[in-house]
Amino acid sequence: MKPLPAAAQVASLPPPPVVQLPPGDKATRWAALKQLATTHPVCLANVRPGKKAVLGVGALDAQIFFVGEAPGAEEEVAGEPFVGPAGQLLTKMIGGMGLKREQVYIGNILCWRPQMPTPDWMEQIGNRPPTPEEMAFCLPFLRASIEIVRPALIVALGGTAAQGLLGTKFTTLAAARSRWHEFDGTPLMVTYHPSYLLRSGTTKSKRAVWEDLLQVMERAGLPISDKQRGYFLEK
Ligand code: URA
């Protein structure tokens, strides 16, 4: 049998990188960070042939910084986070907040799509959650992104993002959401991942996410109409 590509075996990782950025404005530092993350030998060793490592996308002066889990099939092709079905829903959620996708920043805990044993000549089917070691390796890239953007608020999408940023493994997402946490001094809200809503999007779960986002909007000082306050309320 053909041996699996080395990266598909979830090789053990070296210690997390020390990220040092050049002096300069946000655009200069972010361009250097993107180059560093997407060409880092460990990141490249963890992407499959022809696929890309992914940093983040959005406004470098964004007030709100969304953090997801890891690139999926569409993202590792595009080199941009949240461009597949979950990304389309996230873009709608951002629209519901009265913002455009380009006005926020969107990143991930992981820079690569977590690999599953797949021969090089096949596309990977399915996804797996990142390991704690993978999350620890990529965290310096995310932390540096947050330091560049200096958002007012962070939104962690799903349990993996919450765990990766806060270092706490919550027994359920319900135990973490709907209240304020902190990452390096920046207020952080945890809510459900858009993929969860795609899988089991009841009116109740959509309202739960929306209530978390209303708290984010309030804290960010965004205008909220009565119509927005009423989204997903059962009549
Ligand atoms: N899910 C994530 O968490 N991140 C992406 O970039 C895409 C899907």
PDB file of C-alpha atoms and ligand atoms in Angstrom:
ATOM      1  CA  MET A   1       0.000   0.000   0.000  1.00  0.00           C
ATOM      2  CA  LYS A   2       1.203   3.535  -0.803  1.00  0.00           C
ATOM      3  CA  PRO A   3       2.497   5.191   2.432  1.00  0.00           C
ATOM      4  CA  LEU A   4       0.532   8.186   3.657  1.00  0.00           C
ATOM      5  CA  PRO A   5       2.119  11.595   3.098  1.00  0.00           C
ATOM      6  CA  ALA A   6       4.101  12.524   6.223  1.00  0.00           C
ATOM      7  CA  ALA A   7       1.924  15.542   7.014  1.00  0.00           C
ATOM      8  CA  ALA A   8      -1.235  13.439   7.041  1.00  0.00           C
ATOM      9  CA  GLN A   9       0.023  11.516  10.016  1.00  0.00           C
ATOM     10  CA  VAL A  10      -0.243  14.568  12.344  1.00  0.00           C
ATOM     11  CA  ALA A  11       3.484  14.662  12.948  1.00  0.00           C
ATOM     12  CA  SER A  12       4.541  16.154  16.240  1.00  0.00           C
ATOM     13  CA  LEU A  13       5.238  19.845  15.931  1.00  0.00           C
ATOM     14  CA  PRO A  14       8.197  21.947  17.010  1.00  0.00           C
ATOM     15  CA  PRO A  15       7.660  24.606  19.707  1.00  0.00           C
ATOM     16  CA  PRO A  16       5.443  27.531  18.630  1.00  0.00           C
ATOM     17  CA  PRO A  17       7.232  30.169  16.580  1.00  0.00           C
ATOM     18  CA  VAL A  18       8.390  33.462  18.035  1.00  0.00           C
ATOM     19  CA  VAL A  19       6.804  36.041  15.758  1.00  0.00           C
ATOM     20  CA  GLN A  20       8.838  39.199  15.243  1.00  0.00           C
ATOM     21  CA  LEU A  21       7.412  41.820  12.953  1.00  0.00           C
ATOM     22  CA  PRO A  22       9.227  44.718  11.289  1.00  0.00           C
ATOM     23  CA  PRO A  23       8.474  48.228  12.506  1.00  0.00           C
ATOM     24  CA  GLY A  24       6.022  50.185  10.412  1.00  0.00           C
ATOM     25  CA  ASP A  25       2.342  50.796   9.921  1.00  0.00           C
ATOM     26  CA  LYS A  26      -0.378  48.147  10.226  1.00  0.00           C
ATOM     27  CA  ALA A  27      -0.299  47.270   6.529  1.00  0.00           C
ATOM     28  CA  THR A  28       3.478  46.739   6.587  1.00  0.00           C
ATOM     29  CA  ARG A  29       3.383  44.588   9.713  1.00  0.00           C
ATOM     30  CA  TRP A  30       0.382  42.577   8.501  1.00  0.00           C
ATOM     31  CA  ALA A  31       1.998  41.902   5.099  1.00  0.00           C
ATOM     32  CA  ALA A  32       5.114  40.629   6.911  1.00  0.00           C
ATOM     33  CA  LEU A  33       2.984  38.462   9.198  1.00  0.00           C
ATOM     34  CA  LYS A  34       1.021  37.014   6.287  1.00  0.00           C
ATOM     35  CA  GLN A  35       4.252  36.180   4.472  1.00  0.00           C
ATOM     36  CA  LEU A  36       5.684  34.592   7.625  1.00  0.00           C
ATOM     37  CA  ALA A  37       2.609  32.472   8.401  1.00  0.00           C
ATOM     38  CA  THR A  38       1.787  31.335   4.892  1.00  0.00           C
ATOM     39  CA  THR A  39       5.358  30.389   4.001  1.00  0.00           C
ATOM     40  CA  HIS A  40       6.420  29.023   7.393  1.00  0.00           C
ATOM     41  CA  PRO A  41       7.956  25.580   6.793  1.00  0.00           C
ATOM     42  CA  VAL A  42       5.758  23.989   9.474  1.00  0.00           C
ATOM     43  CA  CYS A  43       2.593  25.512   7.992  1.00  0.00           C
ATOM     44  CA  LEU A  44       3.631  24.398   4.513  1.00  0.00           C
ATOM     45  CA  ALA A  45       4.399  20.894   5.791  1.00  0.00           C
ATOM     46  CA  ASN A  46       0.834  20.735   7.065  1.00  0.00           C
ATOM     47  CA  VAL A  47      -0.917  21.727   3.851  1.00  0.00           C
ATOM     48  CA  ARG A  48      -1.573  19.177   1.157  1.00  0.00           C
ATOM     49  CA  PRO A  49      -0.013  19.526  -2.281  1.00  0.00           C
ATOM     50  CA  GLY A  50      -1.401  22.524  -4.153  1.00  0.00           C
ATOM     51  CA  LYS A  51      -3.255  23.907  -1.129  1.00  0.00           C
ATOM     52  CA  LYS A  52      -2.564  27.071   0.873  1.00  0.00           C
ATOM     53  CA  ALA A  53      -1.889  28.047   4.450  1.00  0.00           C
ATOM     54  CA  VAL A  54      -4.344  30.759   5.496  1.00  0.00           C
ATOM     55  CA  LEU A  55      -3.879  33.742   7.812  1.00  0.00           C
ATOM     56  CA  GLY A  56      -6.828  36.128   7.988  1.00  0.00           C
ATOM     57  CA  VAL A  57      -8.679  38.753   6.023  1.00  0.00           C
ATOM     58  CA  GLY A  58     -10.355  42.071   6.597  1.00  0.00           C
ATOM     59  CA  ALA A  59      -9.958  45.598   7.850  1.00  0.00           C
ATOM     60  CA  LEU A  60      -6.753  46.247   9.779  1.00  0.00           C
ATOM     61  CA  ASP A  61      -8.604  48.895  11.791  1.00  0.00           C
ATOM     62  CA  ALA A  62     -11.638  46.665  12.435  1.00  0.00           C
ATOM     63  CA  GLN A  63     -13.501  47.140  15.692  1.00  0.00           C
ATOM     64  CA  ILE A  64     -14.599  43.501  15.696  1.00  0.00           C
ATOM     65  CA  PHE A  65     -12.287  40.509  15.147  1.00  0.00           C
ATOM     66  CA  PHE A  66     -13.976  37.146  14.459  1.00  0.00           C
ATOM     67  CA  VAL A  67     -12.009  33.971  15.147  1.00  0.00           C
ATOM     68  CA  GLY A  68     -13.017  30.610  13.686  1.00  0.00           C
ATOM     69  CA  GLU A  69     -11.500  27.151  13.879  1.00  0.00           C
ATOM     70  CA  ALA A  70      -9.459  26.283  10.796  1.00  0.00           C
ATOM     71  CA  PRO A  71      -9.584  26.524   7.032  1.00  0.00           C
ATOM     72  CA  GLY A  72     -11.752  23.944   5.306  1.00  0.00           C
ATOM     73  CA  ALA A  73     -11.783  22.656   1.731  1.00  0.00           C
ATOM     74  CA  GLU A  74     -12.736  25.973   0.113  1.00  0.00           C
ATOM     75  CA  GLU A  75     -10.474  28.090   2.314  1.00  0.00           C
ATOM     76  CA  GLU A  76      -7.285  26.097   1.654  1.00  0.00           C
ATOM     77  CA  VAL A  77      -7.879  26.605  -2.068  1.00  0.00           C
ATOM     78  CA  ALA A  78      -8.713  30.316  -1.825  1.00  0.00           C
ATOM     79  CA  GLY A  79      -6.132  31.113   0.853  1.00  0.00           C
ATOM     80  CA  GLU A  80      -8.855  33.100   2.646  1.00  0.00           C
ATOM     81  CA  PRO A  81     -10.834  32.172   5.767  1.00  0.00           C
ATOM     82  CA  PHE A  82     -14.574  31.624   5.732  1.00  0.00           C
ATOM     83  CA  VAL A  83     -15.303  31.529   2.009  1.00  0.00           C
ATOM     84  CA  GLY A  84     -17.254  28.230   1.989  1.00  0.00           C
ATOM     85  CA  PRO A  85     -20.832  27.649   3.221  1.00  0.00           C
ATOM     86  CA  ALA A  86     -20.004  28.575   6.851  1.00  0.00           C
ATOM     87  CA  GLY A  87     -18.304  31.707   5.559  1.00  0.00           C
ATOM     88  CA  GLN A  88     -21.329  32.687   3.527  1.00  0.00           C
ATOM     89  CA  LEU A  89     -23.447  32.386   6.664  1.00  0.00           C
ATOM     90  CA  LEU A  90     -20.884  34.365   8.680  1.00  0.00           C
ATOM     91  CA  THR A  91     -20.997  37.094   6.032  1.00  0.00           C
ATOM     92  CA  LYS A  92     -24.811  37.181   6.410  1.00  0.00           C
ATOM     93  CA  MET A  93     -24.486  37.384  10.202  1.00  0.00           C
ATOM     94  CA  ILE A  94     -22.092  40.314   9.831  1.00  0.00           C
ATOM     95  CA  GLY A  95     -24.601  41.897   7.441  1.00  0.00           C
ATOM     96  CA  GLY A  96     -27.330  41.433  10.065  1.00  0.00           C
ATOM     97  CA  MET A  97     -25.172  43.498  12.400  1.00  0.00           C
ATOM     98  CA  GLY A  98     -25.273  46.318   9.861  1.00  0.00           C
ATOM     99  CA  LEU A  99     -21.668  45.775   8.783  1.00  0.00           C
ATOM    100  CA  LYS A 100     -19.940  44.610   5.642  1.00  0.00           C
ATOM    101  CA  ARG A 101     -17.516  41.688   5.704  1.00  0.00           C
ATOM    102  CA  GLU A 102     -14.766  44.124   4.661  1.00  0.00           C
ATOM    103  CA  GLN A 103     -15.354  46.196   7.812  1.00  0.00           C
ATOM    104  CA  VAL A 104     -14.426  43.408  10.254  1.00  0.00           C
ATOM    105  CA  TYR A 105     -11.405  41.134  10.534  1.00  0.00           C
ATOM    106  CA  ILE A 106     -11.761  37.359  10.224  1.00  0.00           C
ATOM    107  CA  GLY A 107      -9.106  34.898  11.360  1.00  0.00           C
ATOM    108  CA  ASN A 108      -8.780  31.329  12.535  1.00  0.00           C
ATOM    109  CA  ILE A 109      -7.129  29.445  15.375  1.00  0.00           C
ATOM    110  CA  LEU A 110      -5.270  27.339  12.812  1.00  0.00           C
ATOM    111  CA  CYS A 111      -3.446  28.409   9.647  1.00  0.00           C
ATOM    112  CA  TRP A 112      -3.897  25.082   7.901  1.00  0.00           C
ATOM    113  CA  ARG A 113      -6.720  22.631   7.257  1.00  0.00           C
ATOM    114  CA  PRO A 114      -6.214  19.823   9.789  1.00  0.00           C
ATOM    115  CA  GLN A 115      -5.223  16.873   7.689  1.00  0.00           C
ATOM    116  CA  MET A 116      -6.742  13.434   7.663  1.00  0.00           C
ATOM    117  CA  PRO A 117      -5.012  10.418   6.179  1.00  0.00           C
ATOM    118  CA  THR A 118      -5.548  10.892   2.443  1.00  0.00           C
ATOM    119  CA  PRO A 119      -3.387   9.810  -0.480  1.00  0.00           C
ATOM    120  CA  ASP A 120      -1.806  12.751  -2.327  1.00  0.00           C
ATOM    121  CA  TRP A 121      -3.820  12.028  -5.463  1.00  0.00           C
ATOM    122  CA  MET A 122      -7.189  12.320  -3.664  1.00  0.00           C
ATOM    123  CA  GLU A 123      -9.011  15.329  -2.218  1.00  0.00           C
ATOM    124  CA  GLN A 124      -9.418  15.153   1.555  1.00  0.00           C
ATOM    125  CA  ILE A 125     -12.933  14.242   2.560  1.00  0.00           C
ATOM    126  CA  GLY A 126     -14.194  15.632   5.841  1.00  0.00           C
ATOM    127  CA  ASN A 127     -12.539  17.656   8.538  1.00  0.00           C
ATOM    128  CA  ARG A 128     -11.220  17.000  12.004  1.00  0.00           C
ATOM    129  CA  PRO A 129     -10.805  19.407  14.917  1.00  0.00           C
ATOM    130  CA  PRO A 130      -7.298  20.787  15.467  1.00  0.00           C
ATOM    131  CA  THR A 131      -5.162  19.140  18.149  1.00  0.00           C
ATOM    132  CA  PRO A 132      -4.077  21.211  21.190  1.00  0.00           C
ATOM    133  CA  GLU A 133      -0.511  21.040  19.831  1.00  0.00           C
ATOM    134  CA  GLU A 134      -1.597  22.451  16.454  1.00  0.00           C
ATOM    135  CA  MET A 135      -3.531  25.231  18.168  1.00  0.00           C
ATOM    136  CA  ALA A 136      -0.542  26.106  20.346  1.00  0.00           C
ATOM    137  CA  PHE A 137       1.731  26.218  17.291  1.00  0.00           C
ATOM    138  CA  CYS A 138      -0.505  28.629  15.364  1.00  0.00           C
ATOM    139  CA  LEU A 139      -1.543  30.855  18.281  1.00  0.00           C
ATOM    140  CA  PRO A 140       1.428  33.262  17.881  1.00  0.00           C
ATOM    141  CA  PHE A 141       0.236  34.086  14.349  1.00  0.00           C
ATOM    142  CA  LEU A 142      -3.279  34.842  15.596  1.00  0.00           C
ATOM    143  CA  ARG A 143      -1.988  36.782  18.597  1.00  0.00           C
ATOM    144  CA  ALA A 144       0.192  38.898  16.288  1.00  0.00           C
ATOM    145  CA  SER A 145      -2.831  39.524  14.008  1.00  0.00           C
ATOM    146  CA  ILE A 146      -4.838  40.717  17.011  1.00  0.00           C
ATOM    147  CA  GLU A 147      -1.945  42.924  18.119  1.00  0.00           C
ATOM    148  CA  ILE A 148      -1.827  44.543  14.678  1.00  0.00           C
ATOM    149  CA  VAL A 149      -5.576  45.106  14.332  1.00  0.00           C
ATOM    150  CA  ARG A 150      -6.086  46.019  18.010  1.00  0.00           C
ATOM    151  CA  PRO A 151      -9.848  45.382  17.804  1.00  0.00           C
ATOM    152  CA  ALA A 152     -12.238  46.624  20.485  1.00  0.00           C
ATOM    153  CA  LEU A 153     -13.869  43.194  20.662  1.00  0.00           C
ATOM    154  CA  ILE A 154     -13.189  39.584  19.701  1.00  0.00           C
ATOM    155  CA  VAL A 155     -15.861  37.033  18.803  1.00  0.00           C
ATOM    156  CA  ALA A 156     -14.809  33.389  19.157  1.00  0.00           C
ATOM    157  CA  LEU A 157     -16.897  31.216  16.856  1.00  0.00           C
ATOM    158  CA  GLY A 158     -17.371  27.782  18.409  1.00  0.00           C
ATOM    159  CA  GLY A 159     -15.719  25.740  21.104  1.00  0.00           C
ATOM    160  CA  THR A 160     -12.377  25.270  19.358  1.00  0.00           C
ATOM    161  CA  ALA A 161     -11.857  29.007  18.921  1.00  0.00           C
ATOM    162  CA  ALA A 162     -12.902  29.567  22.544  1.00  0.00           C
ATOM    163  CA  GLN A 163     -10.525  26.881  23.776  1.00  0.00           C
ATOM    164  CA  GLY A 164      -7.664  28.032  21.559  1.00  0.00           C
ATOM    165  CA  LEU A 165      -7.939  31.641  22.706  1.00  0.00           C
ATOM    166  CA  LEU A 166      -8.901  31.202  26.330  1.00  0.00           C
ATOM    167  CA  GLY A 167      -7.029  27.979  27.055  1.00  0.00           C
ATOM    168  CA  THR A 168     -10.134  26.575  28.714  1.00  0.00           C
ATOM    169  CA  LYS A 169     -11.920  23.451  27.551  1.00  0.00           C
ATOM    170  CA  PHE A 170     -15.613  24.176  28.149  1.00  0.00           C
ATOM    171  CA  THR A 171     -17.843  21.165  28.723  1.00  0.00           C
ATOM    172  CA  THR A 172     -20.504  22.693  26.493  1.00  0.00           C
ATOM    173  CA  LEU A 173     -20.551  25.797  24.383  1.00  0.00           C
ATOM    174  CA  ALA A 174     -23.604  26.930  26.363  1.00  0.00           C
ATOM    175  CA  ALA A 175     -21.303  27.194  29.391  1.00  0.00           C
ATOM    176  CA  ALA A 176     -19.053  29.669  27.578  1.00  0.00           C
ATOM    177  CA  ARG A 177     -21.364  31.773  25.407  1.00  0.00           C
ATOM    178  CA  SER A 178     -23.443  34.812  26.190  1.00  0.00           C
ATOM    179  CA  ARG A 179     -20.948  36.382  28.617  1.00  0.00           C
ATOM    180  CA  TRP A 180     -17.747  38.351  28.358  1.00  0.00           C
ATOM    181  CA  HIS A 181     -14.321  36.779  28.604  1.00  0.00           C
ATOM    182  CA  GLU A 182     -10.964  38.410  27.881  1.00  0.00           C
ATOM    183  CA  PHE A 183      -8.041  37.659  25.567  1.00  0.00           C
ATOM    184  CA  ASP A 184      -4.860  39.654  26.278  1.00  0.00           C
ATOM    185  CA  GLY A 185      -7.033  42.442  27.714  1.00  0.00           C
ATOM    186  CA  THR A 186      -9.538  42.520  24.830  1.00  0.00           C
ATOM    187  CA  PRO A 187     -13.180  41.641  25.674  1.00  0.00           C
ATOM    188  CA  LEU A 188     -14.172  38.389  24.002  1.00  0.00           C
ATOM    189  CA  MET A 189     -17.610  36.916  23.342  1.00  0.00           C
ATOM    190  CA  VAL A 190     -18.058  33.214  22.598  1.00  0.00           C
ATOM    191  CA  THR A 191     -20.893  32.079  20.375  1.00  0.00           C
ATOM    192  CA  TYR A 192     -21.795  29.075  18.236  1.00  0.00           C
ATOM    193  CA  HIS A 193     -19.851  28.426  15.034  1.00  0.00           C
ATOM    194  CA  PRO A 194     -21.814  29.127  11.813  1.00  0.00           C
ATOM    195  CA  SER A 195     -21.270  25.455  10.842  1.00  0.00           C
ATOM    196  CA  TYR A 196     -23.299  24.475  13.895  1.00  0.00           C
ATOM    197  CA  LEU A 197     -26.143  26.664  12.661  1.00  0.00           C
ATOM    198  CA  LEU A 198     -25.859  25.076   9.215  1.00  0.00           C
ATOM    199  CA  ARG A 199     -26.094  21.617  10.789  1.00  0.00           C
ATOM    200  CA  SER A 200     -28.791  22.286  13.383  1.00  0.00           C
ATOM    201  CA  GLY A 201     -30.047  25.788  12.868  1.00  0.00           C
ATOM    202  CA  THR A 202     -33.264  25.933  14.823  1.00  0.00           C
ATOM    203  CA  THR A 203     -34.870  29.301  15.470  1.00  0.00           C
ATOM    204  CA  LYS A 204     -33.734  28.861  19.087  1.00  0.00           C
ATOM    205  CA  SER A 205     -30.054  28.367  18.208  1.00  0.00           C
ATOM    206  CA  LYS A 206     -30.155  31.205  15.673  1.00  0.00           C
ATOM    207  CA  ARG A 207     -31.651  33.474  18.344  1.00  0.00           C
ATOM    208  CA  ALA A 208     -28.953  32.392  20.812  1.00  0.00           C
ATOM    209  CA  VAL A 209     -26.231  33.438  18.368  1.00  0.00           C
ATOM    210  CA  TRP A 210     -28.088  36.605  17.566  1.00  0.00           C
ATOM    211  CA  GLU A 211     -28.354  37.527  21.275  1.00  0.00           C
ATOM    212  CA  ASP A 212     -24.580  37.096  21.575  1.00  0.00           C
ATOM    213  CA  LEU A 213     -24.084  39.345  18.548  1.00  0.00           C
ATOM    214  CA  LEU A 214     -26.508  41.929  19.982  1.00  0.00           C
ATOM    215  CA  GLN A 215     -24.265  42.087  23.065  1.00  0.00           C
ATOM    216  CA  VAL A 216     -21.287  42.580  20.760  1.00  0.00           C
ATOM    217  CA  MET A 217     -23.094  45.343  18.872  1.00  0.00           C
ATOM    218  CA  GLU A 218     -24.076  47.068  22.114  1.00  0.00           C
ATOM    219  CA  ARG A 219     -20.543  46.959  23.480  1.00  0.00           C
ATOM    220  CA  ALA A 220     -19.149  48.172  20.154  1.00  0.00           C
ATOM    221  CA  GLY A 221     -21.606  51.089  20.187  1.00  0.00           C
ATOM    222  CA  LEU A 222     -23.214  50.038  16.904  1.00  0.00           C
ATOM    223  CA  PRO A 223     -26.747  51.291  16.215  1.00  0.00           C
ATOM    224  CA  ILE A 224     -29.421  48.635  16.810  1.00  0.00           C
ATOM    225  CA  SER A 225     -32.901  49.013  15.319  1.00  0.00           C
ATOM    226  CA  ASP A 226     -36.054  47.461  16.779  1.00  0.00           C
ATOM    227  CA  LYS A 227     -36.117  45.208  13.745  1.00  0.00           C
ATOM    228  CA  GLN A 228     -32.617  43.953  14.538  1.00  0.00           C
ATOM    229  CA  ARG A 229     -33.518  43.410  18.199  1.00  0.00           C
ATOM    230  CA  GLY A 230     -36.427  41.222  17.103  1.00  0.00           C
ATOM    231  CA  TYR A 231     -34.576  38.872  14.720  1.00  0.00           C
ATOM    232  CA  PHE A 232     -35.410  35.185  15.371  1.00  0.00           C
ATOM    233  CA  LEU A 233     -37.886  35.940  18.157  1.00  0.00           C
ATOM    234  CA  GLU A 234     -40.664  33.397  17.959  1.00  0.00           C
ATOM    235  CA  LYS A 235     -43.970  35.144  17.315  1.00  0.00           C
TER     236      LYS A 235
HETATM  237  N1  URA B   1     -14.645  27.253   9.422  1.00  0.00           N
HETATM  238  C1  URA B   1     -13.732  27.918  10.151  1.00  0.00           C
HETATM  239  O1  URA B   1     -13.720  27.836  11.361  1.00  0.00           O
HETATM  240  N2  URA B   1     -12.868  28.668   9.516  1.00  0.00           N
HETATM  241  C2  URA B   1     -12.872  28.828   8.210  1.00  0.00           C
HETATM  242  O2  URA B   1     -12.046  29.566   7.705  1.00  0.00           O
HETATM  243  C3  URA B   1     -13.843  28.136   7.475  1.00  0.00           C
HETATM  244  C4  URA B   1     -14.724  27.352   8.095  1.00  0.00           C
END
